[in-house]
């Protein structure tokens, strides 16, 4: 087998697995970005072999219900026992073990928050179905992130709590011999872990490294200290050394970097005090804000030795993938941008929704029995019904009893008598999210006319979206291309900023813009949300689909694109930004089957009303 | 319950700590909302504060741990059932109840006791989290992820101080006076403005940017995890100091004077900022009074008002969603103009 192009990545994956196996719960977990494949399976199998035997290793399905995840009332046991019996959820069952999250990039925000709470507390606070309990649940999480696009990925709250991030994509196999870890050494490391000393200097150096790399989260530093400890234990030492710190910096801090350390190392790190952050650690430390306590734990004067910090920083920097390096150099806030688009799991299929209480009724096709509420309704009548049953000689009469009772073994007297009138069904509330997609013309003709006014109009509309809690996306087009300035977001401030930063000038590639809008609107609809398009342009297309100028071709392309958009059935509002309403624009609006609103007449109120109308049609069509 | 992290060992986050202390001194302030990044010690601070508060006198056997002199009907009814003729009291720690995500409504408001109903056929009320939180704190992490109907319910109960249960043939009302402490991360969903306005104070926390502070956070946490008991013992003196400060402030609170001039200032400030309703002025005044009590001052002055203006008002501003300038800076600007002149 040929060697991998990037052997360091494979080695890192193995050392992360080894460190994780030493102290899984303290390290939180591992996020693995890779498609399902042999390397991921190999890594998982390997890790499973390294973990102490007998520890739970449970897979969490993507759309797990709260009842199974957190626990609740065990219905069959409750029915047969005649008293409430709690069911342990997956989290409690996995206490002391590992949870495997499949397709973790698609987890809902709610599930993520539940997991995050358990990871933080090491216990599960449960208040469901008449059960209130605090259950120990020290778990570690392995999140299998199968995202492909840059904006698909694990939600930030969870990512922040997992020590390691691995990218196994493109690796062919893991070379086990490279590391030489044995199961026995892991067991001894685990036993030694409690005695491992963590020198203050290592903490300071890790914190300084995190700062240099632009890592805001304190949890990153914390997890890095845990990793350093595990590394020392694995190496058979009882004091954390610089080398352990370097491993932690490489594995924990480097993947979180949002910026590169100052390109030039501080010219002189021991004498001159440059106003650099690196050096501020070197200078006599300013008193920390809370120094009043005499029993302060960091009372010994802080002296993070510069060489150690440099070492850690070098280790971390070396592990930053070259691609990221290029992006960072270009000044792009890669880490941040990726994190922002990651909430990505707001899907709601048509037959689903948030549970919104229950109502009396029978479970028919597609409706779910609300078991707890059914039981609750039946509970007060048990004595009466039992007496009735006894009076009739113990045999339930088929006329009065429901299927539930009849299906019980006839030999045993049913413990709980449930009748048809007790049945409750879960009400599901479906609220489809609305995403308003702004397609803004920033071409020369528009800029000349009234780009500023168009921007103002968009701001008005944005305020409206805020009131309705819509999400917004912005596509800008000028020159030869249309650009997605802002992927769907709820942050209107970002929307406004992306608009403000939109320069004017260039041709009007209307067809390209319409195609881009159709594509995005389709994607939004696939996610189960309702898209609405607001197009702000003067309608004077002069750049064709191929990016070449030419008014005739451009107009033909634009009208084809408009028909395509209309065929997709997306509700559209066309705000004509030209100084005078013109027939060409009106024709385009007709082809789009859009509401047509010439800007001269578009004051705040009519704009707002128009957007509302668009969303109303969107819901009808969608 | 594992031992909580000591309150005084929390590095920085002065505004959040102050807001929690004010809520502990003056529960009528109406709750604290904490906004902030992940891992900034929001939940740590709330749990730490609870451990710090002096225990309170409560009637033995009362499911709502009522104070002896304030027996509500619900409390009396349940005591009657217990059959205790005379009220006996005991000291109980101030309850801090966590409302976990995924909680169901029946556990929050209380519901039919399923066990009694199934096994004995008795219709009995099983008090929920709201009952347990009476006279204490109700902490909701990630309030913006809580289901809407639960949030509405919480806000309603927190405002009225009473929980009314009408379900499953039960008709019960019981006292539920608690300080609602919510936390949330604005990046993960916004809160409705109506809801925000119900909170007395709103604080923003962020990860400390100062390297030394960051190092101390990690160090203290490391020391805490290695030996909780020793770490707590080390901070006991500091924590005791905070406790004495709270107790003294509570005692002093009724006597703190609010001069008319200060009230006028508060009104002017609210007017300048265009806050809706009177809740802003009221909170500002109460918070300033509690702050004066904490500081050991007998009279509320401008300095108190200034310090408490941002947390009391920043979430009540008529929001312009497109204004990048945060509400904090708007409040500070107004304070500067008013007090600087």
mmCIF file of N, CA, C and O in Angstrom, chain A residues 7-8 27 38 46 55 89 107 128 144 222 225 239 247 290 311 328 356 453 467 469 484 490 526 545 560 589 615:
data_model
loop_
_atom_site.group_PDB
_atom_site.id
_atom_site.type_symbol
_atom_site.label_atom_id
_atom_site.label_comp_id
_atom_site.label_asym_id
_atom_site.label_seq_id
_atom_site.Cartn_x
_atom_site.Cartn_y
_atom_site.Cartn_z
ATOM 1 N N UNK A 7 1.399 12.003 5.990
ATOM 2 C CA UNK A 7 1.516 11.030 7.079
ATOM 3 C C UNK A 7 1.299 11.662 8.449
ATOM 4 O O UNK A 7 0.846 10.992 9.375
ATOM 5 N N UNK A 8 1.584 12.961 8.566
ATOM 6 C CA UNK A 8 1.456 13.607 9.872
ATOM 7 C C UNK A 8 0.013 13.555 10.356
ATOM 8 O O UNK A 8 -0.260 13.367 11.535
ATOM 9 N N UNK A 27 -11.618 14.546 28.534
ATOM 10 C CA UNK A 27 -11.265 15.205 27.285
ATOM 11 C C UNK A 27 -12.497 15.524 26.439
ATOM 12 O O UNK A 27 -12.380 16.137 25.390
ATOM 13 N N UNK A 38 -13.315 3.172 5.113
ATOM 14 C CA UNK A 38 -12.459 2.233 5.841
ATOM 15 C C UNK A 38 -11.562 2.900 6.872
ATOM 16 O O UNK A 38 -11.335 2.338 7.930
ATOM 17 N N UNK A 46 -10.000 0.734 16.277
ATOM 18 C CA UNK A 46 -8.772 0.854 17.044
ATOM 19 C C UNK A 46 -9.052 1.485 18.406
ATOM 20 O O UNK A 46 -8.640 0.977 19.449
ATOM 21 N N UNK A 55 -16.663 -0.748 29.059
ATOM 22 C CA UNK A 55 -17.265 0.593 29.055
ATOM 23 C C UNK A 55 -18.352 0.645 27.988
ATOM 24 O O UNK A 55 -18.190 0.082 26.919
ATOM 25 N N UNK A 89 -32.305 6.818 29.966
ATOM 26 C CA UNK A 89 -32.026 7.252 28.612
ATOM 27 C C UNK A 89 -30.637 6.811 28.201
ATOM 28 O O UNK A 89 -29.857 6.308 29.004
ATOM 29 N N UNK A 107 -27.247 17.215 13.578
ATOM 30 C CA UNK A 107 -27.935 17.202 14.871
ATOM 31 C C UNK A 107 -28.672 18.509 15.092
ATOM 32 O O UNK A 107 -28.194 19.571 14.725
ATOM 33 N N UNK A 128 -38.866 14.961 33.516
ATOM 34 C CA UNK A 128 -39.781 14.592 32.443
ATOM 35 C C UNK A 128 -40.793 13.585 32.945
ATOM 36 O O UNK A 128 -40.492 12.757 33.793
ATOM 37 N N UNK A 144 -19.270 12.033 14.560
ATOM 38 C CA UNK A 144 -18.895 11.713 13.193
ATOM 39 C C UNK A 144 -19.503 12.771 12.281
ATOM 40 O O UNK A 144 -20.692 12.766 12.011
ATOM 41 N N UNK A 222 -8.327 24.653 28.732
ATOM 42 C CA UNK A 222 -8.619 23.642 29.739
ATOM 43 C C UNK A 222 -8.433 22.243 29.157
ATOM 44 O O UNK A 222 -7.762 21.388 29.740
ATOM 45 N N UNK A 225 -4.843 21.343 28.707
ATOM 46 C CA UNK A 225 -4.142 20.895 29.908
ATOM 47 C C UNK A 225 -4.488 19.435 30.205
ATOM 48 O O UNK A 225 -3.621 18.664 30.615
ATOM 49 N N UNK A 239 5.067 14.018 35.890
ATOM 50 C CA UNK A 239 5.054 15.478 35.770
ATOM 51 C C UNK A 239 4.889 15.809 34.294
ATOM 52 O O UNK A 239 5.517 15.190 33.433
ATOM 53 N N UNK A 247 2.505 18.404 22.499
ATOM 54 C CA UNK A 247 1.523 17.483 21.907
ATOM 55 C C UNK A 247 0.125 18.071 22.052
ATOM 56 O O UNK A 247 -0.666 18.077 21.103
ATOM 57 N N UNK A 290 -8.105 40.048 40.030
ATOM 58 C CA UNK A 290 -8.628 39.624 41.317
ATOM 59 C C UNK A 290 -7.510 39.160 42.213
ATOM 60 O O UNK A 290 -7.411 37.997 42.567
ATOM 61 N N UNK A 311 7.993 26.906 21.973
ATOM 62 C CA UNK A 311 7.954 25.499 21.588
ATOM 63 C C UNK A 311 6.522 25.063 21.291
ATOM 64 O O UNK A 311 6.237 24.454 20.269
ATOM 65 N N UNK A 328 -5.768 31.879 6.238
ATOM 66 C CA UNK A 328 -5.482 32.780 7.345
ATOM 67 C C UNK A 328 -4.575 33.896 6.879
ATOM 68 O O UNK A 328 -4.722 35.044 7.260
ATOM 69 N N UNK A 356 -46.498 20.065 20.961
ATOM 70 C CA UNK A 356 -47.133 21.192 21.635
ATOM 71 C C UNK A 356 -48.294 20.652 22.437
ATOM 72 O O UNK A 356 -49.456 20.854 22.126
ATOM 73 N N UNK A 453 -30.385 53.888 -2.450
ATOM 74 C CA UNK A 453 -31.792 53.793 -2.080
ATOM 75 C C UNK A 453 -32.230 52.351 -1.993
ATOM 76 O O UNK A 453 -33.025 51.987 -1.122
ATOM 77 N N UNK A 467 -38.823 41.494 12.786
ATOM 78 C CA UNK A 467 -40.060 41.382 13.541
ATOM 79 C C UNK A 467 -40.652 39.987 13.393
ATOM 80 O O UNK A 467 -41.159 39.408 14.333
ATOM 81 N N UNK A 469 -38.992 37.288 12.715
ATOM 82 C CA UNK A 469 -37.985 36.269 12.986
ATOM 83 C C UNK A 469 -37.667 35.441 11.744
ATOM 84 O O UNK A 469 -37.468 34.246 11.812
ATOM 85 N N UNK A 484 -22.917 34.956 -3.373
ATOM 86 C CA UNK A 484 -23.687 34.784 -2.144
ATOM 87 C C UNK A 484 -22.959 35.550 -1.043
ATOM 88 O O UNK A 484 -21.940 35.119 -0.532
ATOM 89 N N UNK A 490 -29.897 34.439 10.781
ATOM 90 C CA UNK A 490 -30.864 35.236 11.489
ATOM 91 C C UNK A 490 -30.229 36.556 11.936
ATOM 92 O O UNK A 490 -30.887 37.419 12.482
ATOM 93 N N UNK A 526 -35.575 22.654 0.180
ATOM 94 C CA UNK A 526 -35.220 21.272 0.522
ATOM 95 C C UNK A 526 -35.036 21.114 2.017
ATOM 96 O O UNK A 526 -35.239 20.068 2.580
ATOM 97 N N UNK A 545 -25.308 34.743 -19.561
ATOM 98 C CA UNK A 545 -24.944 33.653 -18.653
ATOM 99 C C UNK A 545 -23.464 33.320 -18.766
ATOM 100 O O UNK A 545 -22.846 32.891 -17.790
ATOM 101 N N UNK A 560 -34.987 33.725 -19.820
ATOM 102 C CA UNK A 560 -35.017 32.266 -19.627
ATOM 103 C C UNK A 560 -34.862 31.933 -18.146
ATOM 104 O O UNK A 560 -35.576 31.092 -17.596
ATOM 105 N N UNK A 589 -40.855 41.065 -14.729
ATOM 106 C CA UNK A 589 -41.618 40.719 -13.527
ATOM 107 C C UNK A 589 -42.726 39.733 -13.868
ATOM 108 O O UNK A 589 -43.000 38.793 -13.112
ATOM 109 N N UNK A 615 -44.633 36.268 0.994
ATOM 110 C CA UNK A 615 -44.507 35.096 1.852
ATOM 111 C C UNK A 615 -45.802 34.312 1.915
ATOM 112 O O UNK A 615 -45.793 33.101 2.023
#
